[in-house]
GROMACS .gro file of C-alpha atoms in nm:
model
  294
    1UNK     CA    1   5.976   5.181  -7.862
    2UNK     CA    2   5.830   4.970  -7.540
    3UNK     CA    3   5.505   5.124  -7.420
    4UNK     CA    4   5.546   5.385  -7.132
    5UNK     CA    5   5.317   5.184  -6.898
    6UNK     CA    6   5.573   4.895  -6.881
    7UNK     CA    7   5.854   5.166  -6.776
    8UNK     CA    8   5.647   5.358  -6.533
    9UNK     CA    9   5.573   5.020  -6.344
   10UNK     CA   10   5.907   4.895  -6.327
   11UNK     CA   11   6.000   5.186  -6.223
   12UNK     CA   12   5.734   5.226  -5.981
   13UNK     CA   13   5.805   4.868  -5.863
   14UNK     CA   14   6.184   4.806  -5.867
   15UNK     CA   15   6.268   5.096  -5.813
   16UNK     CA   16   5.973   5.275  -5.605
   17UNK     CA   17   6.016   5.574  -5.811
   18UNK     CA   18   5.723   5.785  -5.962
   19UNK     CA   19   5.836   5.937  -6.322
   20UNK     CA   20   5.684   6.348  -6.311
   21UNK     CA   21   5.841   6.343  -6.663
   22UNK     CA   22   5.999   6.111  -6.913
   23UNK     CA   23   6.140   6.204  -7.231
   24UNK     CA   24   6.286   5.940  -7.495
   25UNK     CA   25   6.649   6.002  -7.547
   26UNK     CA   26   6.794   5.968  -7.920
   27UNK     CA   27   6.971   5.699  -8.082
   28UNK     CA   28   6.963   5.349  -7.954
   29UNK     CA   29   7.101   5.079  -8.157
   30UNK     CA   30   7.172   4.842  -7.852
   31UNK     CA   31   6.889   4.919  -7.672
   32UNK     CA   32   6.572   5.212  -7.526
   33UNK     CA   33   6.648   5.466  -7.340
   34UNK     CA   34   6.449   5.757  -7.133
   35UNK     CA   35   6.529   6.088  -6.973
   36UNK     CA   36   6.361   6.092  -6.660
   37UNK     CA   37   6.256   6.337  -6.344
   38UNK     CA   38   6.125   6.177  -6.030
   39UNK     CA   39   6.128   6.320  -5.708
   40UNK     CA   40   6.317   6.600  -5.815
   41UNK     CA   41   6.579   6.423  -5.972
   42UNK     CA   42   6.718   6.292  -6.282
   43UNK     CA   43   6.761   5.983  -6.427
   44UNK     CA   44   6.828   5.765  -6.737
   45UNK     CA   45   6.638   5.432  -6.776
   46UNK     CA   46   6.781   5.185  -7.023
   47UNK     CA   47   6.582   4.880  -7.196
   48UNK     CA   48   6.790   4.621  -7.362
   49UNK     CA   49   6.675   4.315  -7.552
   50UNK     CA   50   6.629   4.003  -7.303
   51UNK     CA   51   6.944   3.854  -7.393
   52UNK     CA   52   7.184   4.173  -7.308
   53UNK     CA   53   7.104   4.130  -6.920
   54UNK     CA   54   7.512   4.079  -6.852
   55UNK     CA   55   7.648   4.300  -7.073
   56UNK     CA   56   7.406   4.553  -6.951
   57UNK     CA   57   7.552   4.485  -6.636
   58UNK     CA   58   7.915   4.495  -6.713
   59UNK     CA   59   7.814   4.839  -6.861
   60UNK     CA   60   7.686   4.946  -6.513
   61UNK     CA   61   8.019   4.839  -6.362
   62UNK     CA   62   8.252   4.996  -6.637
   63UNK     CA   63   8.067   5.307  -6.535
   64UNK     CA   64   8.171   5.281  -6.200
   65UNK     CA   65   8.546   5.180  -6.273
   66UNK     CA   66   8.556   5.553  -6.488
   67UNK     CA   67   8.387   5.761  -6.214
   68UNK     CA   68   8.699   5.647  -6.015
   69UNK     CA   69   8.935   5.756  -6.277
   70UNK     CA   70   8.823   6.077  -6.324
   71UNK     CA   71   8.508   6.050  -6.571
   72UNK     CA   72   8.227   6.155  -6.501
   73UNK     CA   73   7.932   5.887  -6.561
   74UNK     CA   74   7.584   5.793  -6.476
   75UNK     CA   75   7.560   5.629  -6.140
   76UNK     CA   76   7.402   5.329  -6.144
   77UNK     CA   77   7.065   5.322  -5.941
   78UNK     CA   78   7.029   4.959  -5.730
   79UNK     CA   79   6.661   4.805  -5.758
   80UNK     CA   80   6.461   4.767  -5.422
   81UNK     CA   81   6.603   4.383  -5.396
   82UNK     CA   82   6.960   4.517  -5.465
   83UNK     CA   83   7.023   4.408  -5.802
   84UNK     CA   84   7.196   4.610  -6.102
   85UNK     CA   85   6.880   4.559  -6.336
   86UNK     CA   86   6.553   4.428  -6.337
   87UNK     CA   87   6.425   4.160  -6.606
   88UNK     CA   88   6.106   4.278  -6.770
   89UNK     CA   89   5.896   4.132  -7.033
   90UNK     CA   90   6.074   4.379  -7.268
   91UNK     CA   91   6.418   4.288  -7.147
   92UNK     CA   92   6.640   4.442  -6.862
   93UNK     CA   93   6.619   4.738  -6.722
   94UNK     CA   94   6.859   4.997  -6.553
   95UNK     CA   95   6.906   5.326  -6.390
   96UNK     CA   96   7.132   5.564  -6.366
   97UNK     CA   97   7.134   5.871  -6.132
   98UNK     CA   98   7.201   6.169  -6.430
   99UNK     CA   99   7.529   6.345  -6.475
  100UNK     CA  100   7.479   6.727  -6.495
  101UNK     CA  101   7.510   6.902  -6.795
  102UNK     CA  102   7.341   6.902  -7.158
  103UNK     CA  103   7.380   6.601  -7.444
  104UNK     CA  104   7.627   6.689  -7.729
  105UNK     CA  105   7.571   6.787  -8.066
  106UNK     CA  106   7.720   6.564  -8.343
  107UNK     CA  107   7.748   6.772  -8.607
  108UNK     CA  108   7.850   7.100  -8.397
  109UNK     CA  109   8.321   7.128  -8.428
  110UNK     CA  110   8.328   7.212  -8.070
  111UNK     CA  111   8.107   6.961  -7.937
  112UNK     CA  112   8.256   6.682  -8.182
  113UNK     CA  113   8.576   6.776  -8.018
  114UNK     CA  114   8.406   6.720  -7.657
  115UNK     CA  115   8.255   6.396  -7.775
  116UNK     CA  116   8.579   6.237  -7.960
  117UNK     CA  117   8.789   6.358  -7.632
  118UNK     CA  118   8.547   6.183  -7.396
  119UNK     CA  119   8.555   5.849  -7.613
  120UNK     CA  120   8.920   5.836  -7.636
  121UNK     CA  121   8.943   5.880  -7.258
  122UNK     CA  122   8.661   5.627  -7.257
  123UNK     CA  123   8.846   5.382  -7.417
  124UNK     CA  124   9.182   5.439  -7.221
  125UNK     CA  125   9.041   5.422  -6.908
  126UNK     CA  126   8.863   5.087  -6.979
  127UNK     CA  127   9.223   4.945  -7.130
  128UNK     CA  128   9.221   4.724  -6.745
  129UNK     CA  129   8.842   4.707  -6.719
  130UNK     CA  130   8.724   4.340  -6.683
  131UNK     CA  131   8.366   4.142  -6.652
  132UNK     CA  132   8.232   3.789  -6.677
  133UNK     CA  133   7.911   3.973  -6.860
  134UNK     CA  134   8.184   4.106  -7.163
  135UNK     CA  135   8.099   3.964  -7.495
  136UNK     CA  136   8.382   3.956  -7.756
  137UNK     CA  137   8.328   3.855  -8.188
  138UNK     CA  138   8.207   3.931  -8.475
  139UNK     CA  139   7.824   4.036  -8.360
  140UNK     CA  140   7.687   3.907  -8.723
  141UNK     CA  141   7.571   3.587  -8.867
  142UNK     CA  142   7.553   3.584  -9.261
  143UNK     CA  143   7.373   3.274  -9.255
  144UNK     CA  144   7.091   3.431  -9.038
  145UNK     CA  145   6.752   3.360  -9.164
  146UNK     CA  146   6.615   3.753  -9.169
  147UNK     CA  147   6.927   3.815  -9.428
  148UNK     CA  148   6.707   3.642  -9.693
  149UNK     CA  149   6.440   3.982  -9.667
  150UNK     CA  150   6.636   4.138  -9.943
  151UNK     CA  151   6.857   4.032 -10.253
  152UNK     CA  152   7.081   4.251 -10.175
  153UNK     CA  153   7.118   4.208  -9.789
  154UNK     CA  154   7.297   3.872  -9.758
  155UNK     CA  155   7.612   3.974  -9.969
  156UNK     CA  156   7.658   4.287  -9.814
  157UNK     CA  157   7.694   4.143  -9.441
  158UNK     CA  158   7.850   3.835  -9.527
  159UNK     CA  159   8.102   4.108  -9.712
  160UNK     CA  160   8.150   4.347  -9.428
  161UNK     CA  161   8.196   4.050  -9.163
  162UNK     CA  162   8.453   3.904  -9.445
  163UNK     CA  163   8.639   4.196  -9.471
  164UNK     CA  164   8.644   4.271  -9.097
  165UNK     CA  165   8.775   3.932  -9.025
  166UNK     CA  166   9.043   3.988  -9.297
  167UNK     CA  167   9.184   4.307  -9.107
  168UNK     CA  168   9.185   4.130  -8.783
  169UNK     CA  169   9.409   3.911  -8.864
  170UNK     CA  170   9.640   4.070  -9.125
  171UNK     CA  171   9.651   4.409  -8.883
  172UNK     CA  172   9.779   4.473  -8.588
  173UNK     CA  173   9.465   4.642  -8.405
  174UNK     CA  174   9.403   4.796  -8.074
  175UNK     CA  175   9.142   4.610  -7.890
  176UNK     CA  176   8.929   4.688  -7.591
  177UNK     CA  177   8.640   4.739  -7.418
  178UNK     CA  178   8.408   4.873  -7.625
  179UNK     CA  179   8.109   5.130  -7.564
  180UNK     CA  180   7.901   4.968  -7.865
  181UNK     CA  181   7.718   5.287  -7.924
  182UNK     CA  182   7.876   5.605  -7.833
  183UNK     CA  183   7.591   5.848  -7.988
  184UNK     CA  184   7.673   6.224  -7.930
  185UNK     CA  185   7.288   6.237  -7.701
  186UNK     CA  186   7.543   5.954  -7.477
  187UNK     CA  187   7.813   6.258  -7.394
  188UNK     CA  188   7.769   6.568  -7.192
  189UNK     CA  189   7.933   6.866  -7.092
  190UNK     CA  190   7.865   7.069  -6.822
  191UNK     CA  191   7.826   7.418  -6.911
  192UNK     CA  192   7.923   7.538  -6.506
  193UNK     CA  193   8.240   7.371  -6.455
  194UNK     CA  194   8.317   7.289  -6.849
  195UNK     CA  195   8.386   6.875  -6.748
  196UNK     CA  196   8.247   6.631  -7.040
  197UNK     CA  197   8.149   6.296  -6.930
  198UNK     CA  198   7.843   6.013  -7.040
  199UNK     CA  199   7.518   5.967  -6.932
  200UNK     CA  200   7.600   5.542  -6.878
  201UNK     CA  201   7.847   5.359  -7.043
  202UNK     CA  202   7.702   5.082  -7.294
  203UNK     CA  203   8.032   4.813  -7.283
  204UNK     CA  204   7.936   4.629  -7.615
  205UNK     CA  205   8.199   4.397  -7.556
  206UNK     CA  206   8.528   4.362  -7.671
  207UNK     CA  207   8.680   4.416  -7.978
  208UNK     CA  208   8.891   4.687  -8.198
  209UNK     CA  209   8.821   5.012  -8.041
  210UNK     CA  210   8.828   5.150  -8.453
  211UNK     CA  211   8.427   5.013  -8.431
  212UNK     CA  212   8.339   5.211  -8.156
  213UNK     CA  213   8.541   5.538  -8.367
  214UNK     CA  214   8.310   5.424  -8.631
  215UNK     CA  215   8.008   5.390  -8.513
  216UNK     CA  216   8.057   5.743  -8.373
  217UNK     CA  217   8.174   5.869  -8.729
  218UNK     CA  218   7.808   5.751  -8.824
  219UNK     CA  219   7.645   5.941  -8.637
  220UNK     CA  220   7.821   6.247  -8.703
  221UNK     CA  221   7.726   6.196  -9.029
  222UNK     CA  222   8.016   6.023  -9.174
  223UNK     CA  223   8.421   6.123  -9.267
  224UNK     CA  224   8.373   6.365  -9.419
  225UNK     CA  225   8.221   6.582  -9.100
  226UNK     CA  226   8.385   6.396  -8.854
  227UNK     CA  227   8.722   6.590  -8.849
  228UNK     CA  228   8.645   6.744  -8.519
  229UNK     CA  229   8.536   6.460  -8.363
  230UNK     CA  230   8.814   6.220  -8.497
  231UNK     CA  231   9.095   6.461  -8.428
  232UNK     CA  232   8.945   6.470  -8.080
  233UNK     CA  233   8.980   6.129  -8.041
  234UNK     CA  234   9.361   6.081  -8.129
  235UNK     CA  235   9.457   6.333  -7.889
  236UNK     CA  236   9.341   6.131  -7.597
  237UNK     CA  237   9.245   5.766  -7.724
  238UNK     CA  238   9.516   5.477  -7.771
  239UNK     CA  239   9.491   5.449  -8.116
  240UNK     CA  240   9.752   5.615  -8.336
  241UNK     CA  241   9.669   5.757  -8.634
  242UNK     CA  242   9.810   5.539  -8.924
  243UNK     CA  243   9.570   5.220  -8.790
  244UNK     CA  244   9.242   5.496  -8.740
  245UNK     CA  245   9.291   5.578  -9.139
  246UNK     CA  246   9.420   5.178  -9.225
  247UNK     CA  247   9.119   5.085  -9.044
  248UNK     CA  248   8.792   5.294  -9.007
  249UNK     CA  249   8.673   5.236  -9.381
  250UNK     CA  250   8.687   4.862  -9.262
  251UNK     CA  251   8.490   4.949  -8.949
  252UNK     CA  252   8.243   5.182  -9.081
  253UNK     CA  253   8.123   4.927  -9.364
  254UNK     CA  254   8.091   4.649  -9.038
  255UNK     CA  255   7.918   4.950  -8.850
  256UNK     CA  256   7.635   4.956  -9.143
  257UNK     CA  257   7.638   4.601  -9.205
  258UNK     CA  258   7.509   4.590  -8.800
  259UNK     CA  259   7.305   4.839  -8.862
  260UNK     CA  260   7.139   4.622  -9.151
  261UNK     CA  261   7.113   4.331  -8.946
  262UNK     CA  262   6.945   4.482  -8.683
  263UNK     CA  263   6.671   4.628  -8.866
  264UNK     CA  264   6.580   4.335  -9.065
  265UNK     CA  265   6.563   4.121  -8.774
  266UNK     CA  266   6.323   4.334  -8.625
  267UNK     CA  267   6.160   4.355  -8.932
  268UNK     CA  268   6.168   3.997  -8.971
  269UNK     CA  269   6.009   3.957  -8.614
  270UNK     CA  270   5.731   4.186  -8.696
  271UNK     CA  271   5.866   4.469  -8.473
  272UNK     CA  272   6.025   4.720  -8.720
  273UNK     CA  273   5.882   5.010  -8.888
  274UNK     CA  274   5.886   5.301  -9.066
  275UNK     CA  275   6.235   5.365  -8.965
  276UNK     CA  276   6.379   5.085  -8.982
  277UNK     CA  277   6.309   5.069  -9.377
  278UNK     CA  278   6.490   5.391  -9.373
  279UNK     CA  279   6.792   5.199  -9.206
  280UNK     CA  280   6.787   4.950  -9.460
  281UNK     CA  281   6.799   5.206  -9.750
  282UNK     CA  282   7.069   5.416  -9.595
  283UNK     CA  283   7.285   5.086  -9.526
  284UNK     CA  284   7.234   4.974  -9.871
  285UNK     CA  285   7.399   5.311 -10.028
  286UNK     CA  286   7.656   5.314  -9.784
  287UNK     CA  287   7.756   4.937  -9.865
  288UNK     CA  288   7.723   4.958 -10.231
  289UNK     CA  289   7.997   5.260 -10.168
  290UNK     CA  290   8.226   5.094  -9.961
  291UNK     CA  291   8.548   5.011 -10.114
  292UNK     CA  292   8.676   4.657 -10.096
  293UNK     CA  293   8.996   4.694  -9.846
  294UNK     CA  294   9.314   4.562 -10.081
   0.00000   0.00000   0.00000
């Protein structure tokens, strides 16, 4: 996690606000992110790696382009030069002004139900959603140097990007613009008017919406207490059911291969800790147990 100095003086100096409080939020695969009260008012700062500056971006537009469809989102916060984000020595930073209501709880049936909802309606809305900064592929490398860390580590990606690549071309997927990682802490819901909506919308790129489904499954603590949450999601996302059951296991073996990945390279680069050698072993079981796809 970046050092709170560095986000109190970017915000303080792109942003001329003064944090009162700042509390970390959950999750964060793709990048850091804060709860914060300044002025009276809330925001959410987000810090992603140096090289995510334009799809941090298009993620500040695709916000905008669902506020005007009906979804509620965080509204992105300009810096005092006018710019979406500001470049730090920890990577780019944005803000969003807070949408009302309280984060979701992934393994609660109602709030799963919320949080599937929201990301189908995500997804739909995005279905004409275009920017330069959208990235699109397979986000692994099995020839990465960091892969070597383990014995075990190198099969298991190259496996999972294998067997994604497989079902992309032998299925016929839905593709889109994807959140890249919808964590239940991302989705709210209001408790005063009962609307659901995101705290800022991530746009990971392009690609099969299934990885975004997955990644969510994840964090819900996998299939098999995900029912809520997945039946949530066919009810108002545009994938059908026969390709969500064809493809998750597919897309939930990628999910922890990226997972993997990540935390080795950080590892690798002498930024990794405690938890990330938890990610490691938890991706290990789960790719051991993943079936090969016939």
């Amino acid at each position: 996690m970046p050092d709170l100095d560095l986000l109190r003086s970017t915000l303080r100096d792109q942003w001329h606000l003064v944090p009162t409080g700042i509390a970390p939020l959950p999750g964060g695969l793709l990048s850091h992110g804060w709860d914060i009260t300044a002025g009276g008012e809330r925001f959410v700062a987000r810090l992603a790696e140096p090289a995510a500056r334009q799809p941090v971006e298009a993620g500040l537009v695709a916000a905008e382009h669902l506020r005007g469809r009906g979804i509620e989102a965080g509204r992105p916060v300009r810096t005092l030069a006018g710019g979406l984000t500001a470049e730090t020595p920890g990577g780019a930073m944005a803000v969003l002004r807070r949408t009302p209501g309280r984060t979701l709880d992934g393994r609660d049936p109602v709030d799963q139900q919320f949080w599937g909802d929201r990301l189908g309606a995500v997804h739909r809305a995005l279905q004409t959603f275009t920017h330069p900064g959208l990235r699109r592929g397979n986000p692994l490398d099995p020839d990465a140097p960091h892969l070597g860390a383990e014995p075990w580590l190198r099969e298991a990606v190259a496996g999972a990007a294998t067997a994604a690549t497989r079902l992309t071309v032998t299925d016929r997927l839905t593709y889109g613009v994807l959140h890249g990682d919808p964590a239940p802490e991302v989705f709210l819901v209001d408790p005063a008017t009962g609307r659901a909506g995101l705290l800022d919308c991530g746009a990971g790129g392009t690609g099969p919406l299934l990885y975004d489904v997955a990644a969510a499954v994840i964090y819900a603590g996998g299939p098999d207490t995900a029912a809520e949450l997945l039946d949530g999601y066919l009810a108002a996302g545009p994938v059908d059911e026969d390709e969500l059951h064809a493809a998750l296991p597919v897309m939930l073996r990628l999910r922890w291969a990226v997972h993997a990945d990540r935390a080795a390279r950080r590892l690798a680069a002498g930024e990794g800790g405690e938890g990330d050698g938890e990610v490691l072993r938890r991706a290990r079981a789960a790719l051991a147990a993943a079936p090969e796809p016939r």
